[in-house]
Coordinates of C-alpha atoms in Angstrom, one line a residue:
M204 CA 64.1 45.4 120.4
K205 CA 64.4 48.3 118.1
K206 CA 64.8 47.0 114.6
S207 CA 67.0 50.0 113.7
T208 CA 69.5 49.0 116.3
L209 CA 70.5 45.9 114.4
L210 CA 72.9 47.7 112.2
L211 CA 74.7 44.9 110.4
S212 CA 77.5 46.7 108.7
S213 CA 79.1 43.7 107.0
L214 CA 79.1 42.9 103.4
L215 CA 77.9 39.8 101.7
I216 CA 81.2 38.5 100.5
A217 CA 82.5 36.7 103.6
G218 CA 82.3 39.8 105.8
S219 CA 83.7 42.6 103.6
L220 CA 84.1 45.8 105.5
L221 CA 83.3 49.3 104.1
S222 CA 81.9 51.3 106.9
G223 CA 80.7 49.2 109.7
C224 CA 81.7 45.9 111.3
G225 CA 82.9 42.4 111.1
N226 CA 80.9 39.5 110.0
G227 CA 82.3 36.0 109.7
N228 CA 79.6 33.6 111.0
N229 CA 77.8 36.3 112.9
N230 CA 75.4 39.0 112.3
S231 CA 75.8 42.4 113.8
A232 CA 74.3 44.8 116.1
S233 CA 75.0 48.5 116.6
S234 CA 73.7 51.9 117.5
G235 CA 72.1 54.1 114.9
N236 CA 75.0 56.4 114.2
N237 CA 77.0 56.4 111.0
S238 CA 79.5 53.7 111.7
A239 CA 82.3 55.9 110.5
A240 CA 81.5 58.2 113.4
T241 CA 80.9 56.0 116.4
A242 CA 81.9 57.2 119.8
A243 CA 85.3 58.7 120.3
P244 CA 87.1 60.7 122.9
S245 CA 86.3 64.4 123.2
D246 CA 89.4 66.4 124.0
A247 CA 93.2 66.5 124.0
A248 CA 93.5 64.0 126.9
A249 CA 91.3 61.6 125.0
T250 CA 93.4 62.1 121.9
A251 CA 96.4 60.8 123.8
E252 CA 94.5 57.7 124.9
T253 CA 93.5 56.7 121.4
T254 CA 96.9 57.2 119.9
A255 CA 98.0 54.7 122.5
S256 CA 96.0 52.0 120.7
P257 CA 98.1 49.0 119.5
A258 CA 98.3 48.4 115.8
P259 CA 96.0 45.9 114.2
V260 CA 97.1 42.3 114.8
P261 CA 98.6 40.7 111.7
A262 CA 96.1 38.3 110.0
G263 CA 96.9 34.7 109.2
A264 CA 100.0 34.1 107.1
L265 CA 100.0 37.6 105.7
S266 CA 101.5 40.4 107.8
E267 CA 102.0 43.0 105.1
P268 CA 99.9 44.1 102.1
Y269 CA 100.5 42.0 98.9
T270 CA 100.5 43.6 95.4
A271 CA 99.0 41.8 92.4
A272 CA 101.6 39.9 90.5
D273 CA 100.0 39.7 87.1
L274 CA 97.2 42.1 86.1
S275 CA 97.0 40.4 82.7
K276 CA 95.0 37.7 84.4
L277 CA 92.3 40.1 85.3
P278 CA 89.0 38.8 84.0
S279 CA 87.5 40.5 81.0
A280 CA 84.4 41.5 82.9
A281 CA 86.6 43.6 85.3
Q282 CA 88.8 44.9 82.5
S283 CA 85.9 46.3 80.6
R284 CA 84.7 48.5 83.5
T285 CA 86.3 52.0 83.1
D286 CA 84.2 54.1 85.4
T287 CA 82.5 51.6 87.8
I288 CA 83.5 49.7 90.9
I289 CA 81.4 46.8 92.2
V290 CA 81.3 45.5 95.7
G291 CA 79.1 42.8 97.2
L292 CA 76.6 43.6 99.9
T293 CA 73.9 41.5 101.6
D294 CA 70.5 42.8 100.5
P295 CA 69.7 46.0 102.4
S296 CA 66.1 47.0 103.2
G297 CA 66.2 50.4 101.5
A298 CA 66.0 52.5 104.6
F299 CA 69.0 54.7 103.7
T300 CA 68.2 57.6 106.1
P301 CA 70.7 57.8 109.0
Y302 CA 69.2 57.3 112.4
F303 CA 66.3 55.4 110.9
Q304 CA 68.0 52.5 109.3
E305 CA 66.8 48.9 109.6
S306 CA 70.1 47.2 109.3
G307 CA 73.8 48.0 108.9
Y308 CA 73.5 46.9 105.3
D309 CA 71.4 50.0 105.0
G310 CA 74.3 51.8 106.8
N311 CA 76.8 50.6 104.3
V312 CA 74.9 52.4 101.6
S313 CA 74.2 55.6 103.7
S314 CA 77.8 55.8 104.6
L315 CA 78.5 56.8 101.0
L316 CA 75.5 59.1 100.8
Y317 CA 76.1 61.2 103.9
A318 CA 79.2 62.8 105.4
S319 CA 79.7 63.5 109.2
L320 CA 80.6 66.6 111.1
V321 CA 83.5 64.6 112.6
T322 CA 85.1 61.3 111.6
V323 CA 88.1 59.4 113.1
D324 CA 91.6 58.6 111.8
N325 CA 93.4 55.3 111.8
N326 CA 94.1 55.7 115.5
G327 CA 90.4 56.4 116.3
V328 CA 91.3 60.1 117.0
P329 CA 88.5 62.6 116.0
V330 CA 89.4 64.6 112.8
P331 CA 87.4 67.2 110.9
D332 CA 84.9 66.3 108.2
L333 CA 82.0 68.7 107.5
A334 CA 83.1 70.6 110.6
E335 CA 86.4 72.2 110.0
S336 CA 87.1 72.7 113.8
W337 CA 85.5 72.7 117.2
E338 CA 86.0 73.7 120.8
V339 CA 85.1 72.0 124.0
S340 CA 84.5 74.0 127.1
E341 CA 86.7 73.6 130.2
D342 CA 83.9 71.8 132.1
Q343 CA 83.5 69.4 129.1
L344 CA 79.8 70.3 128.8
T345 CA 79.6 72.6 125.8
Y346 CA 80.7 71.7 122.2
T347 CA 81.0 74.4 119.6
F348 CA 81.3 73.2 115.9
H349 CA 82.4 75.4 113.1
L350 CA 81.2 74.2 109.7
R351 CA 83.1 74.6 106.5
K352 CA 82.0 77.3 104.2
D353 CA 79.8 76.6 101.2
L354 CA 78.7 73.1 102.2
K355 CA 76.0 71.7 100.0
F356 CA 73.7 68.7 99.9
S357 CA 73.7 66.6 96.8
D358 CA 70.9 68.7 95.2
G359 CA 73.0 71.8 95.6
S360 CA 71.1 73.3 98.5
P361 CA 73.1 74.8 101.3
L362 CA 74.1 72.9 104.5
T363 CA 74.1 75.1 107.6
A364 CA 73.9 75.0 111.3
D365 CA 70.1 75.0 111.0
D366 CA 70.4 71.5 109.5
V367 CA 72.6 70.4 112.4
A368 CA 70.1 71.7 114.9
F369 CA 67.3 69.9 113.2
T370 CA 69.2 66.6 113.1
W371 CA 70.0 66.7 116.8
T372 CA 66.5 67.9 117.8
I373 CA 64.4 65.2 116.1
Q374 CA 66.4 62.5 118.0
Y375 CA 64.8 63.9 121.2
D376 CA 61.3 63.8 119.7
K377 CA 59.0 61.5 121.7
S378 CA 58.2 59.5 118.6
Y379 CA 61.9 58.8 117.7
D380 CA 62.5 55.0 118.1
G381 CA 65.8 54.6 116.1
G382 CA 69.0 53.3 117.5
S383 CA 71.0 56.5 117.8
S384 CA 73.1 56.9 120.9
L385 CA 72.8 60.7 120.8
P386 CA 69.8 60.9 123.2
S387 CA 72.0 59.1 125.8
L388 CA 74.3 62.2 125.9
K389 CA 71.6 64.1 127.8
V390 CA 71.7 67.4 125.9
K391 CA 70.4 70.1 128.1
G392 CA 66.6 70.5 127.6
G393 CA 66.4 67.3 125.6
Q394 CA 64.1 65.6 128.0
A395 CA 61.8 68.6 128.3
Y396 CA 61.5 68.7 124.5
K397 CA 60.7 65.0 124.5
E398 CA 58.0 65.5 127.1
G399 CA 56.5 68.3 125.1
T400 CA 57.1 71.0 127.8
A401 CA 59.5 72.9 125.7
K402 CA 59.3 74.0 122.0
T403 CA 63.0 73.7 121.4
V404 CA 66.0 71.8 122.9
E405 CA 67.5 74.4 125.3
G406 CA 71.1 73.2 124.9
I407 CA 71.2 73.6 121.1
K408 CA 72.2 77.1 120.1
I409 CA 72.7 78.3 116.5
I410 CA 75.3 81.0 116.6
D411 CA 75.5 81.8 112.9
P412 CA 75.0 79.8 109.7
Q413 CA 78.4 78.1 110.1
T414 CA 78.5 77.8 113.9
I415 CA 76.5 75.8 116.4
S416 CA 76.9 74.8 120.0
V417 CA 75.4 72.2 122.2
T418 CA 75.5 71.9 126.0
L419 CA 75.2 68.6 127.9
E420 CA 73.9 68.1 131.4
Q421 CA 76.9 66.0 132.3
P422 CA 80.3 65.2 130.7
N423 CA 80.4 62.3 128.3
A424 CA 83.7 61.0 126.8
T425 CA 82.0 59.9 123.6
A426 CA 80.2 63.1 123.0
L427 CA 82.3 64.7 120.2
V428 CA 81.9 62.0 117.5
T429 CA 78.4 61.1 118.6
L430 CA 77.3 64.7 118.1
G431 CA 79.5 64.8 115.0
S432 CA 77.6 62.1 113.0
N433 CA 75.5 62.5 109.8
I434 CA 73.5 65.6 109.0
L435 CA 70.0 65.6 107.6
S436 CA 68.6 68.4 105.4
K437 CA 66.0 70.3 107.3
A438 CA 64.5 71.6 104.1
Y439 CA 64.0 68.0 102.8
Y440 CA 63.6 65.8 105.9
G441 CA 62.0 68.5 108.0
K442 CA 59.4 70.0 105.6
D443 CA 56.6 67.8 107.0
Y444 CA 57.9 67.6 110.6
T445 CA 55.6 68.1 113.5
F446 CA 56.4 67.2 117.1
G447 CA 55.4 63.7 117.9
N448 CA 55.3 62.5 114.3
L449 CA 58.4 61.1 112.6
E450 CA 56.6 58.4 110.6
Y451 CA 56.7 60.5 107.5
I452 CA 60.5 60.1 107.2
K453 CA 60.0 56.5 106.1
K454 CA 58.4 57.8 102.9
L455 CA 61.7 59.5 102.1
H456 CA 63.9 56.5 102.5
E457 CA 63.7 55.6 98.8
K458 CA 65.0 59.1 97.7
P459 CA 67.7 60.0 100.2
L460 CA 69.2 63.5 100.1
G461 CA 72.7 63.4 101.5
D462 CA 76.0 65.3 101.4
G463 CA 78.4 62.5 101.0
P464 CA 80.6 61.4 98.1
Y465 CA 77.9 59.5 96.2
K466 CA 74.1 59.9 95.6
L467 CA 71.6 57.1 95.0
E468 CA 70.8 56.4 91.4
K469 CA 68.6 53.3 91.8
F470 CA 67.9 50.6 94.3
L471 CA 66.9 47.2 92.9
P472 CA 66.0 44.9 95.8
G473 CA 67.8 41.6 95.6
Q474 CA 70.0 42.8 92.7
E475 CA 72.0 46.0 93.3
V476 CA 72.3 49.5 94.7
R477 CA 73.5 51.9 92.0
L478 CA 75.3 55.0 93.2
T479 CA 76.7 57.9 91.2
A480 CA 79.4 60.5 92.1
N481 CA 78.1 63.6 93.9
E482 CA 79.4 66.7 92.1
N483 CA 78.6 68.8 95.2
Y484 CA 80.7 66.7 97.6
Y485 CA 82.8 69.1 99.7
K486 CA 86.0 67.3 99.0
G487 CA 85.3 67.3 95.3
K488 CA 83.6 64.8 93.0
P489 CA 84.8 61.2 93.6
K490 CA 87.4 59.9 91.1
T491 CA 85.2 56.9 90.0
E492 CA 81.8 58.0 88.5
H493 CA 79.8 54.9 89.4
F494 CA 79.8 52.6 92.5
I495 CA 77.5 49.5 92.7
Y496 CA 76.7 47.3 95.6
K497 CA 75.9 43.9 94.2
T498 CA 73.2 42.5 96.5
S499 CA 72.4 39.2 94.7
Q500 CA 73.4 36.1 96.6
G501 CA 76.4 34.1 95.3
D502 CA 79.8 32.7 96.0
A503 CA 82.5 35.1 97.0
W504 CA 85.2 33.3 95.1
Q505 CA 83.2 32.9 92.0
F506 CA 82.3 36.6 92.0
L507 CA 85.9 37.7 92.4
E508 CA 87.4 35.1 90.0
T509 CA 85.0 36.0 87.2
G510 CA 85.3 39.8 87.8
E511 CA 81.7 40.3 88.8
V512 CA 82.9 42.1 91.8
D513 CA 86.1 44.1 92.4
Y514 CA 86.5 43.5 96.1
A515 CA 85.9 40.7 98.6
S516 CA 86.9 39.7 102.1
F517 CA 87.9 36.3 103.3
S518 CA 88.9 34.6 106.5
A519 CA 92.7 35.0 106.8
T520 CA 93.7 31.3 106.5
E521 CA 96.9 30.2 104.8
E522 CA 94.8 28.3 102.3
N523 CA 92.7 31.4 101.4
I524 CA 95.8 33.6 101.1
A525 CA 97.6 31.2 98.9
K526 CA 94.6 30.8 96.6
L527 CA 94.2 34.6 96.4
K528 CA 97.8 35.0 95.5
S529 CA 97.4 32.4 92.8
L530 CA 94.8 34.5 91.1
G531 CA 97.5 37.0 90.2
F532 CA 95.3 40.0 89.7
V533 CA 94.3 40.9 93.2
N534 CA 95.9 43.0 95.9
I535 CA 95.6 41.7 99.4
I536 CA 95.4 43.5 102.8
P537 CA 95.6 41.8 106.1
Y538 CA 93.1 43.2 108.6
T539 CA 91.8 42.7 112.2
P540 CA 88.7 44.8 112.8
S541 CA 87.8 46.5 116.1
T542 CA 84.9 44.1 116.6
Y543 CA 83.9 41.1 118.6
G544 CA 81.4 38.3 118.0
Y545 CA 78.8 37.3 120.6
M546 CA 75.7 35.4 121.2
Q547 CA 72.8 37.4 122.4
V548 CA 71.0 35.7 125.3
N549 CA 67.3 35.9 125.8
L550 CA 67.3 36.8 129.5
K551 CA 63.5 36.7 129.6
H552 CA 63.7 32.9 129.4
E553 CA 63.7 31.3 132.9
Q554 CA 66.6 28.9 132.3
L555 CA 68.9 31.6 131.1
K556 CA 68.2 34.0 133.9
D557 CA 70.5 31.9 136.1
K558 CA 74.2 32.9 135.7
K559 CA 75.3 29.4 136.4
V560 CA 73.5 28.1 133.3
R561 CA 75.1 30.8 131.1
Q562 CA 78.5 30.0 132.5
A563 CA 77.9 26.3 131.9
I564 CA 77.0 27.0 128.3
V565 CA 80.4 28.8 127.8
Y566 CA 82.4 26.1 129.7
G567 CA 80.6 23.4 127.7
L568 CA 81.1 24.9 124.3
D569 CA 84.4 24.2 122.5
R570 CA 84.9 27.7 121.3
Q571 CA 88.6 27.0 120.4
S572 CA 87.5 24.3 117.9
I573 CA 84.7 26.4 116.5
Y574 CA 86.3 29.9 116.2
V575 CA 90.0 29.2 116.0
D576 CA 90.8 25.6 114.8
A577 CA 88.0 25.5 112.2
A578 CA 89.1 28.9 111.0
E579 CA 92.7 27.6 110.6
G580 CA 93.9 30.2 113.1
A581 CA 92.1 33.1 111.5
G582 CA 90.4 34.1 114.7
S583 CA 90.7 33.9 118.5
V584 CA 88.3 33.4 121.4
A585 CA 86.7 36.5 122.9
N586 CA 85.8 36.8 126.6
I587 CA 85.1 40.5 127.1
P588 CA 83.1 43.2 125.1
A589 CA 86.2 44.8 123.6
S590 CA 88.6 44.1 120.7
P591 CA 92.3 43.3 121.4
I592 CA 93.2 46.4 119.4
S593 CA 91.3 48.6 121.9
W594 CA 93.4 50.7 124.3
A595 CA 91.1 49.5 127.1
Y596 CA 91.5 45.8 126.3
T597 CA 92.8 43.6 129.2
E598 CA 93.0 40.0 130.2
E599 CA 93.7 40.8 133.9
G600 CA 91.2 39.1 136.1
I601 CA 89.4 37.6 133.1
N602 CA 88.2 34.0 133.1
P603 CA 89.1 32.4 129.8
Y604 CA 86.4 29.8 130.1
N605 CA 88.6 27.1 128.6
Y606 CA 86.5 24.1 127.4
D607 CA 85.6 22.1 130.4
P608 CA 82.5 20.0 130.1
E609 CA 82.9 18.6 133.6
K610 CA 82.8 22.1 135.0
A611 CA 79.8 22.8 132.9
K612 CA 78.0 19.7 134.2
Q613 CA 78.8 20.8 137.8
L614 CA 77.3 24.2 137.3
L615 CA 74.1 22.7 135.8
D616 CA 73.9 20.4 138.8
E617 CA 74.2 23.3 141.1
A618 CA 71.6 25.2 139.2
G619 CA 69.1 22.3 139.8
W620 CA 69.1 20.9 136.3
T621 CA 69.3 17.1 136.7
V622 CA 69.6 14.5 133.9
G623 CA 66.3 13.0 133.1
G624 CA 64.8 10.7 130.4
G625 CA 66.7 10.5 127.2
G626 CA 69.7 12.1 128.8
I627 CA 68.2 15.6 128.8
R628 CA 68.3 17.7 131.9
E629 CA 65.1 18.7 133.6
K630 CA 64.0 21.1 136.4
D631 CA 60.5 21.6 137.8
G632 CA 59.2 19.4 135.0
K633 CA 60.7 21.4 132.2
K634 CA 63.5 20.2 129.9
L635 CA 66.6 22.2 129.4
S636 CA 66.4 23.3 125.8
I637 CA 68.4 25.9 123.8
H638 CA 66.7 27.4 120.7
Y639 CA 69.5 28.9 118.6
L640 CA 69.2 31.3 115.7
G641 CA 71.9 31.9 113.1
S642 CA 72.6 33.1 109.6
K643 CA 73.2 30.5 106.8
S644 CA 77.0 30.2 106.3
K645 CA 79.8 27.6 106.4
N646 CA 80.8 29.0 109.8
T647 CA 77.3 28.6 111.2
D648 CA 77.3 25.0 109.9
I649 CA 80.6 24.4 111.9
F650 CA 79.1 26.0 115.0
I651 CA 76.0 23.8 114.9
A652 CA 77.9 20.6 114.3
V653 CA 80.2 21.2 117.3
A654 CA 77.4 22.7 119.5
K655 CA 75.1 19.7 118.9
E656 CA 77.8 17.4 120.2
N657 CA 78.9 19.6 123.1
F658 CA 75.3 20.3 124.3
A659 CA 74.3 16.6 124.0
A660 CA 77.2 15.7 126.3
L661 CA 75.8 18.2 128.8
G662 CA 72.3 17.0 128.6
I663 CA 71.0 20.1 126.8
D664 CA 68.4 19.8 124.0
F665 CA 69.9 21.9 121.2
Q666 CA 67.5 23.2 118.6
P667 CA 69.1 25.3 115.8
E668 CA 67.2 27.4 113.3
I669 CA 69.0 28.9 110.3
F670 CA 68.0 31.9 108.2
A671 CA 69.2 32.7 104.7
D672 CA 67.7 36.2 105.0
F673 CA 68.9 38.6 107.7
N674 CA 65.6 40.5 107.9
S675 CA 63.8 37.3 108.7
L676 CA 66.3 36.5 111.5
V677 CA 65.7 40.0 112.9
S678 CA 62.0 39.5 112.9
K679 CA 62.4 36.2 114.8
V680 CA 64.6 37.9 117.4
E681 CA 62.1 40.8 117.8
G682 CA 59.4 38.2 118.4
G683 CA 61.4 36.8 121.3
D684 CA 61.2 33.2 120.0
Y685 CA 64.9 32.3 120.7
D686 CA 67.4 31.5 123.4
L687 CA 70.6 32.4 121.7
V688 CA 71.4 34.2 118.5
S689 CA 74.7 35.0 116.9
F690 CA 75.7 38.6 116.2
S691 CA 78.9 40.7 116.0
T692 CA 79.4 44.3 116.8
P693 CA 80.1 47.2 114.4
M694 CA 83.5 48.7 114.5
L695 CA 84.2 49.9 118.0
T696 CA 86.1 53.2 118.3
D697 CA 85.6 53.9 122.0
P698 CA 85.3 51.2 124.7
A699 CA 81.8 52.5 125.5
D700 CA 80.7 51.3 122.1
G701 CA 81.1 47.7 123.1
F702 CA 78.1 48.0 125.6
M703 CA 75.8 50.0 123.4
Q704 CA 73.3 47.2 122.7
F705 CA 72.4 47.4 126.4
F706 CA 71.3 51.0 126.1
D707 CA 69.8 51.3 122.6
G708 CA 66.8 49.0 123.2
E709 CA 68.3 45.9 121.8
I710 CA 69.0 44.1 125.1
T711 CA 66.5 45.2 127.8
D712 CA 66.6 42.5 130.5
Y713 CA 70.0 42.9 132.2
D714 CA 69.3 44.9 135.3
N715 CA 72.4 44.7 137.5
P716 CA 72.7 48.3 138.9
K717 CA 76.5 48.0 139.0
F718 CA 76.6 48.0 135.2
P719 CA 75.1 51.5 134.5
E720 CA 77.0 52.9 137.5
L721 CA 80.4 51.8 136.1
Y722 CA 79.4 52.6 132.5
N723 CA 78.5 56.2 133.4
K724 CA 81.6 56.5 135.6
A725 CA 83.8 55.6 132.6
L726 CA 82.1 58.2 130.5
A727 CA 82.4 61.0 133.1
T728 CA 86.1 61.5 132.5
T729 CA 88.5 61.6 129.6
D730 CA 91.5 60.6 131.7
I731 CA 92.9 57.5 130.1
E732 CA 94.1 55.8 133.3
Q733 CA 90.8 56.4 135.1
R734 CA 88.8 55.1 132.2
K735 CA 91.0 52.0 131.8
A736 CA 90.5 51.1 135.5
V737 CA 86.7 51.4 135.2
Y738 CA 86.6 49.4 132.0
K739 CA 88.6 46.7 133.6
E740 CA 85.9 46.4 136.3
L741 CA 83.2 46.4 133.6
Y742 CA 85.0 43.7 131.7
Q743 CA 85.4 41.6 134.8
L744 CA 81.7 42.0 135.6
F745 CA 80.5 41.0 132.1
N746 CA 83.0 38.1 132.0
D747 CA 81.5 36.8 135.2
E748 CA 77.8 37.4 134.6
L749 CA 77.8 36.8 130.9
P750 CA 74.6 38.8 130.0
I751 CA 75.9 38.0 126.5
I752 CA 78.1 35.1 125.5
F753 CA 81.3 36.2 123.9
T754 CA 82.5 34.1 121.0
S755 CA 85.4 35.4 118.8
Y756 CA 87.6 37.9 117.2
K757 CA 88.1 37.7 113.4
K758 CA 91.2 38.0 111.3
T759 CA 90.4 38.7 107.7
V760 CA 92.1 39.6 104.4
Y761 CA 90.7 42.0 101.8
A762 CA 91.3 41.1 98.2
Y763 CA 90.6 43.6 95.5
N764 CA 91.1 44.2 91.8
G765 CA 94.7 45.3 91.3
R766 CA 93.5 48.2 89.0
I767 CA 92.0 49.9 92.0
Q768 CA 94.3 52.7 93.3
N769 CA 94.3 54.6 96.6
L770 CA 92.5 52.0 98.6
T771 CA 93.4 52.1 102.3
V772 CA 91.8 50.6 105.4
S773 CA 91.2 51.9 108.9
P774 CA 90.8 49.7 112.0
F775 CA 87.9 51.9 113.0
I776 CA 86.0 52.9 109.8
G777 CA 87.1 50.2 107.4
L778 CA 87.3 51.4 103.8
A779 CA 84.7 54.1 103.7
G780 CA 87.2 56.8 104.3
S781 CA 89.3 56.1 101.3
L782 CA 86.5 55.0 98.9
P783 CA 85.9 58.5 97.3
E784 CA 89.6 58.4 96.2
W785 CA 89.5 55.0 94.5
T786 CA 90.4 55.1 90.9
L787 CA 90.7 52.4 88.2
K788 CA 94.1 52.6 86.4

């Protein structure tokens, strides 16, 4: 697994979302692109498909935003801040360079340090960012981007097409091992460059300082926003570049040079990430001078109640919503992110190679109790790699895997696992054991309590291992010492995003040839009805074979200091899009 593919873009405080993905009881995985610029359709036809997306599902007992009732109750700590907003974030690693990040916590930071060529609006439709416009050729192979004039990096140096070309090119370097999905686009000449038989990537053409084009070998419905992700300064990140050696970029992580709304002031591991407004940001200097990610561990309620943070996210239960309203000084927004939770399956382990065993695990796990009832309705059970707010979502032909321990036992019997000594199933002299990894949280505690009981009834030896530190969990996963591990996806703009972990090096042992065939077929067209039909086949395939075990969809509420103005939320990029406009009244 590539460490950089584990982009956990969820915040410490019960899964707060700025740029990336949902959290809850899960961790996350993602490709290496800026989460505000994940895959999106590439032309007018695709625009029609994304605008057809349903609105976010109302969360819990709150269907409309709630405005703070009494700002006089605002804690003195929050009242005293006049130019600083503080948000909680699980401790990042400090790798704040796009395409080279080690976690999505790093991505939350870099989403404020770097802008993109293209972003998406509240419907997931591509809209201009650093690129003011673009054209796509009739054959859907050539993309031409027109940059805004007078773009600058945070040090005042110019941003031009040369920087865009450099950013795309290094992702085809043979030493690149990050999680970006750009290499999967198959830019013309990219493979030749990677093999060292070409000095440049043939398909990348600089037309003038503000114009660049790129030609693909085959159409790809996600190309526009994948190409339109963050831009690295060639003068800064490329000054020591030689083909086959990208190791030097790691030395630059601590001093990132971006073009986004903020720039890094100081990173204090385990304490905070201090950011200051970028006066060279193309949209103008952000309204709030200082932004801090508080990375120290603590209780979400305590931090919000005492004013130590200005923003938090909570499960959308009636109890939580009532408690938040009682505080008086917080605004509340209901939110259902375009994510799904899942358990990654170690397909290298013999007992899990059998589809019947994986199906038995799902039938035998009371997901309704774990993810819905225990969450007081602030969630629902997932059965496919797509969010209910996706235009491609379907339940047609999808097995809901309702809790059925007898069916689970039957499948285990058919797979040759018979009950042995101590009630644990055995096969060929080996006990049926599940080594589970999870992050320390109340929700994980609930999962373990139910899973222990459920698996014991099936004759499965359940061995949970819990990590307080996300990086430690990642290391354990990379070492292969696990059977199941809980994650959730980043925000999914295009249906293709829901499968990215099978292509970016994170999951390498699912080899059904039908999967890449259907996946590529869905990307080869931007026709909405054709894509829907193919994704339905893909969802049915994954729902049957379960190369990962789907768990849940989350419903959350954002609670934030009532003094903060201009805060809005997108189903696809969270709060990152509005953050530069936040002000404190």
